[in-house]
Coordinates of C-alpha atoms and ligand atoms in Angstrom, one line a residue:
M20 CA -30.4 -10.4 7.7
P21 CA -30.2 -7.9 4.6
E22 CA -34.0 -6.9 3.3
L23 CA -34.9 -8.3 -0.4
L24 CA -38.0 -7.2 -0.9
K25 CA -39.4 -4.0 0.5
L26 CA -43.1 -2.5 0.0
D27 CA -43.3 0.9 1.4
N28 CA -47.0 2.2 2.0
V29 CA -48.4 0.5 -1.0
S30 CA -51.9 0.9 -2.3
I31 CA -53.8 0.2 -5.8
N32 CA -57.0 1.0 -6.5
F33 CA -59.2 -0.1 -9.3
G34 CA -62.0 2.3 -9.8
G35 CA -63.7 2.6 -6.5
L36 CA -61.9 -0.4 -4.9
T37 CA -58.9 -0.6 -2.9
A38 CA -57.5 -3.7 -3.4
V39 CA -54.5 -3.2 -2.0
D40 CA -54.4 -0.4 1.1
G41 CA -51.1 1.2 2.5
L42 CA -49.4 -2.3 2.6
N43 CA -45.9 -2.0 4.6
M44 CA -43.8 -5.4 4.1
T45 CA -40.2 -6.3 4.4
L46 CA -38.9 -9.8 3.3
T47 CA -35.7 -10.9 4.5
K48 CA -33.3 -12.5 1.8
G49 CA -33.3 -16.5 2.3
N50 CA -36.6 -16.7 4.3
I51 CA -39.9 -18.4 3.2
R52 CA -42.4 -15.7 3.8
A53 CA -46.4 -16.5 3.7
L54 CA -49.2 -14.3 2.7
I55 CA -52.7 -15.3 3.7
G56 CA -56.1 -14.3 3.9
P57 CA -59.8 -14.5 3.0
N58 CA -60.5 -14.7 -0.9
G59 CA -60.2 -11.5 -2.4
A60 CA -57.8 -10.0 0.1
G61 CA -55.6 -8.9 -2.4
K62 CA -52.8 -11.5 -2.2
S63 CA -52.7 -11.8 -6.1
T64 CA -52.5 -8.4 -6.9
I65 CA -49.8 -7.8 -4.3
F66 CA -47.9 -10.4 -6.9
N67 CA -49.1 -8.5 -9.6
L68 CA -47.4 -5.4 -8.0
V69 CA -44.5 -7.1 -7.3
T70 CA -43.8 -8.4 -10.8
G71 CA -44.5 -5.5 -12.7
I72 CA -48.0 -6.4 -14.0
Y73 CA -49.4 -3.2 -12.1
A74 CA -47.9 -0.1 -11.0
P75 CA -48.8 1.3 -7.4
S76 CA -51.1 4.1 -7.2
M77 CA -49.6 4.9 -4.2
G78 CA -46.2 3.9 -2.4
K79 CA -42.9 2.3 -3.3
I80 CA -41.6 -0.9 -4.2
F81 CA -38.1 -1.8 -3.3
F82 CA -36.1 -5.1 -4.8
Q83 CA -32.3 -5.1 -3.7
D84 CA -32.5 -1.3 -2.6
Q85 CA -33.8 -0.3 -6.3
I86 CA -37.3 1.0 -6.9
I87 CA -38.8 -1.0 -9.3
N88 CA -42.4 0.6 -9.1
K89 CA -42.6 1.4 -12.9
L90 CA -40.6 -1.2 -14.3
S91 CA -42.1 -3.9 -16.8
P92 CA -42.6 -7.6 -16.3
H93 CA -39.8 -8.4 -18.3
I94 CA -37.1 -6.3 -17.0
I95 CA -38.4 -7.1 -13.3
T96 CA -37.9 -10.7 -14.1
S97 CA -34.7 -10.3 -15.4
M98 CA -33.6 -8.3 -12.0
G99 CA -34.3 -11.7 -10.0
I100 CA -38.0 -12.0 -9.4
A101 CA -39.9 -14.5 -10.8
R102 CA -43.9 -16.1 -10.0
T103 CA -46.0 -18.6 -10.6
F104 CA -49.5 -18.0 -11.5
Q105 CA -52.8 -19.0 -9.5
N106 CA -54.2 -20.4 -12.6
I107 CA -51.8 -22.2 -14.3
R108 CA -50.3 -21.0 -17.3
L109 CA -48.5 -23.6 -19.4
F110 CA -48.4 -23.8 -23.2
S111 CA -50.0 -27.4 -23.3
N112 CA -49.1 -27.9 -26.8
L113 CA -45.5 -27.5 -26.0
S114 CA -43.2 -30.5 -24.2
V115 CA -42.5 -30.0 -20.8
I116 CA -38.8 -29.0 -21.4
D117 CA -39.7 -26.6 -23.9
N118 CA -42.3 -25.1 -21.2
V119 CA -38.8 -24.6 -19.1
K120 CA -36.7 -23.5 -21.7
I121 CA -39.2 -20.5 -22.5
G122 CA -38.4 -19.5 -18.6
H123 CA -34.5 -19.4 -19.8
H124 CA -35.6 -16.8 -22.5
C125 CA -35.5 -13.7 -20.4
R126 CA -31.8 -14.3 -19.6
S127 CA -30.3 -15.6 -23.0
G128 CA -28.2 -13.4 -24.1
G129 CA -28.5 -14.9 -27.9
S130 CA -29.7 -12.3 -30.5
F131 CA -32.2 -13.0 -33.2
I132 CA -30.0 -13.2 -36.0
G133 CA -27.9 -15.3 -33.9
A134 CA -30.8 -18.1 -33.3
L135 CA -31.2 -17.6 -37.1
L136 CA -27.6 -18.1 -38.3
R137 CA -27.1 -20.9 -36.0
T138 CA -23.7 -19.6 -34.7
L139 CA -21.5 -21.3 -33.2
A140 CA -22.3 -19.0 -29.9
T141 CA -26.1 -19.8 -29.9
K142 CA -25.0 -23.3 -30.3
K143 CA -23.1 -23.1 -27.0
E144 CA -25.8 -21.3 -25.4
E145 CA -28.9 -23.8 -26.6
A146 CA -26.6 -26.5 -24.9
L147 CA -26.4 -24.5 -21.6
I148 CA -30.2 -23.6 -21.7
Q149 CA -31.1 -27.5 -22.3
K150 CA -28.8 -28.4 -19.5
R151 CA -30.3 -25.6 -17.2
A152 CA -33.7 -26.8 -18.2
L153 CA -33.2 -30.3 -17.3
D154 CA -31.7 -29.0 -14.0
C155 CA -34.7 -27.4 -13.1
L156 CA -36.9 -30.6 -14.1
A157 CA -34.9 -32.8 -12.0
L158 CA -35.1 -30.5 -9.0
M159 CA -39.1 -30.8 -9.6
E160 CA -38.9 -34.3 -9.9
L161 CA -39.9 -34.2 -13.6
T162 CA -37.0 -35.6 -15.2
D163 CA -38.8 -38.4 -16.6
K164 CA -41.7 -36.0 -18.2
A165 CA -39.3 -34.1 -20.1
E166 CA -40.3 -35.1 -23.7
E167 CA -44.4 -35.6 -22.6
L168 CA -46.8 -32.4 -23.9
A169 CA -47.2 -30.3 -21.1
G170 CA -51.4 -30.7 -21.1
N171 CA -50.5 -34.5 -20.6
L172 CA -49.3 -34.2 -17.2
S173 CA -51.5 -34.3 -14.0
Y174 CA -52.4 -31.3 -12.4
G175 CA -50.1 -31.7 -9.3
E176 CA -47.0 -32.3 -11.9
Q177 CA -48.4 -29.1 -13.9
R178 CA -48.2 -27.1 -10.9
R179 CA -44.6 -28.5 -10.4
L180 CA -43.4 -27.2 -14.1
E181 CA -45.1 -23.8 -13.7
I182 CA -42.4 -23.9 -10.6
A183 CA -39.6 -25.2 -12.8
R184 CA -40.2 -22.7 -15.5
A185 CA -40.4 -19.9 -13.1
L186 CA -36.6 -21.5 -11.8
A187 CA -35.3 -21.5 -15.2
T188 CA -35.1 -17.5 -14.7
K189 CA -32.6 -17.9 -12.2
P190 CA -34.7 -15.8 -9.5
A191 CA -33.5 -14.3 -6.1
L192 CA -37.1 -14.1 -5.0
L193 CA -39.5 -17.0 -5.8
C194 CA -43.5 -15.7 -5.8
L195 CA -46.0 -18.7 -5.5
D196 CA -49.3 -18.1 -5.8
E197 CA -51.7 -21.3 -4.4
P198 CA -48.8 -23.8 -5.5
A199 CA -50.5 -26.6 -3.7
A200 CA -54.2 -25.6 -5.0
G201 CA -55.8 -29.2 -5.8
M202 CA -53.0 -31.0 -5.2
N203 CA -53.7 -34.4 -2.6
P204 CA -51.9 -34.8 0.4
I205 CA -48.9 -37.0 -0.7
E206 CA -48.2 -34.3 -3.4
K207 CA -48.5 -31.4 -1.0
E208 CA -45.9 -33.1 1.1
K209 CA -43.6 -33.3 -1.9
L210 CA -44.2 -29.9 -3.0
A211 CA -43.2 -28.7 0.5
N212 CA -40.1 -30.8 0.7
I213 CA -39.2 -29.1 -2.7
I214 CA -39.9 -25.7 -1.4
R215 CA -37.2 -26.4 1.3
K216 CA -35.1 -27.3 -0.9
I217 CA -35.3 -24.3 -3.1
K218 CA -35.1 -22.1 -0.1
H219 CA -31.5 -24.0 1.0
M220 CA -30.5 -22.8 -2.1
G221 CA -30.6 -19.5 -1.2
I222 CA -33.7 -18.4 -3.1
T223 CA -36.4 -16.4 -1.0
I224 CA -39.8 -17.8 -1.2
F225 CA -42.9 -15.5 -0.9
L226 CA -45.9 -17.8 -0.8
V227 CA -49.6 -17.6 -1.5
E228 CA -51.7 -20.2 0.1
H229 CA -54.9 -21.2 1.6
D230 CA -53.9 -24.6 3.0
M231 CA -53.1 -23.6 6.5
K232 CA -51.2 -26.4 7.6
F233 CA -49.0 -26.2 4.2
V234 CA -48.3 -22.4 5.2
M235 CA -47.6 -23.0 9.0
N236 CA -45.2 -25.8 8.5
L237 CA -43.4 -24.1 5.7
A238 CA -43.0 -20.6 6.6
E239 CA -40.9 -18.6 9.0
R240 CA -42.9 -15.3 8.9
V241 CA -46.9 -15.0 7.9
T242 CA -48.3 -11.7 7.0
V243 CA -52.3 -11.7 6.9
L244 CA -54.1 -9.3 4.9
D245 CA -58.1 -8.8 4.8
Y246 CA -59.4 -6.1 2.7
G247 CA -56.2 -5.0 1.2
K248 CA -55.2 -4.2 4.7
K249 CA -52.5 -5.9 6.5
I250 CA -54.1 -7.6 9.8
T251 CA -50.5 -8.8 11.5
S252 CA -47.3 -10.3 10.7
G253 CA -45.7 -12.6 12.9
T254 CA -44.3 -16.3 13.0
P255 CA -46.7 -18.8 12.6
A256 CA -47.4 -19.4 16.0
E257 CA -48.3 -15.8 16.8
V258 CA -50.4 -15.4 14.0
Q259 CA -52.2 -18.5 14.5
H260 CA -53.3 -17.0 18.2
N261 CA -54.2 -13.4 17.2
P262 CA -57.7 -12.8 17.3
A263 CA -57.9 -10.5 14.7
V264 CA -56.9 -13.3 12.4
I265 CA -59.1 -15.6 14.1
E266 CA -62.1 -13.0 13.3
A267 CA -61.0 -12.7 9.7
Y268 CA -61.2 -16.4 9.1
L269 CA -64.5 -16.7 11.5
G270 CA -66.4 -19.9 10.6
K271 CA -63.4 -21.2 8.0
E272 CA -61.5 -23.5 10.9
V273 CA -58.7 -23.1 8.6
I274 CA -56.4 -22.2 11.8
Ligands
ATP320 N1 -57.4 -5.9 -12.7 C1 -58.5 -5.6 -11.7 N2 -59.6 -5.1 -12.0 C2 -60.5 -4.9 -11.2 N3 -60.5 -5.4 -9.8 C3 -59.5 -6.1 -9.5 C4 -58.5 -6.3 -10.6 N4 -57.6 -7.2 -10.0 C5 -57.9 -7.4 -8.8 N5 -58.9 -6.9 -8.6 C6 -60.0 -6.9 -7.3 O1 -58.7 -6.8 -6.2 C7 -59.4 -7.4 -4.9 C8 -58.2 -8.4 -4.8 O2 -58.4 -9.4 -5.5 P1 -57.2 -10.4 -5.5 O3 -57.2 -11.5 -6.8 O4 -56.0 -9.7 -5.0 O5 -57.6 -11.4 -4.4 P2 -56.8 -12.9 -3.6 O6 -56.3 -12.3 -2.3 O7 -55.8 -13.1 -4.3 O8 -58.2 -13.5 -3.6 P3 -58.0 -15.4 -3.7 O9 -57.4 -15.9 -2.7 O10 -59.4 -15.8 -4.3 O11 -57.2 -15.5 -4.9 C9 -60.7 -8.3 -5.5 O12 -61.9 -7.4 -4.8 C10 -60.7 -8.3 -6.7 O13 -62.0 -8.5 -7.5
MG321 MG1 -55.4 -14.9 -5.7

């Protein structure tokens, strides 16, 4: 199986704090990889490194064999890495479908002048963007909410809308930062099924999540992080029985 994303000895320091410390990690194309660890372990920081929000202090990040360390988030998105955020970031005063169309923006070839002049090419592109946005909403089971204001959606629906927007960028790698946070068990079940569907579309998933049942049911491999360092990596069964993992989660009874 080919490698999609590779972190080679990646570290980042914030002042005196090493938030990610010499991390080596490889994501196989087409898999669901989970990244777990206690609060402050460095999980979201890894997503920020992979998506270009931060540049590593040390080490290299490869995506499809290209070094992406110093590329801007915009370029990294256009190369095929999309993400959602731990804290929902939607335009609550825009409609649901407009929030998804914003995701298309990085893929669109239409120029600003073209948009102003409403050229035929731009109109064609707009129709395409509308269709793709509707496809993404259908996948996330939000078709009937397309014209509602994003701010009026339930919490679970807003989380799914964030994923729809990320999918609109046509990613090869989708990074989900706590997608099930705040969801009830029924919403979580629905989300798990949708994530499986996304995987079957050939999109590789990088999943950060605190709900261990959710993680262990979905991921092929799980990497465990504590204080910025990898404790272990393996199948869900291997990881759950690892004494160092149990130690990191001691008292939390999450595994
Ligand atoms: N921009 C920053 N400046 C300074 N410190 C930061 C910055 N970003 C993250 N950190 C620190 O890095 C560490 C890792 O944070 P991170 O948000 O990656 O943790 P996490 O594993 O996502 O935790 P959680 O499960 O609570 O979301 C924390 O100690 C955090 O305070
Ligand atoms: Mg986090």
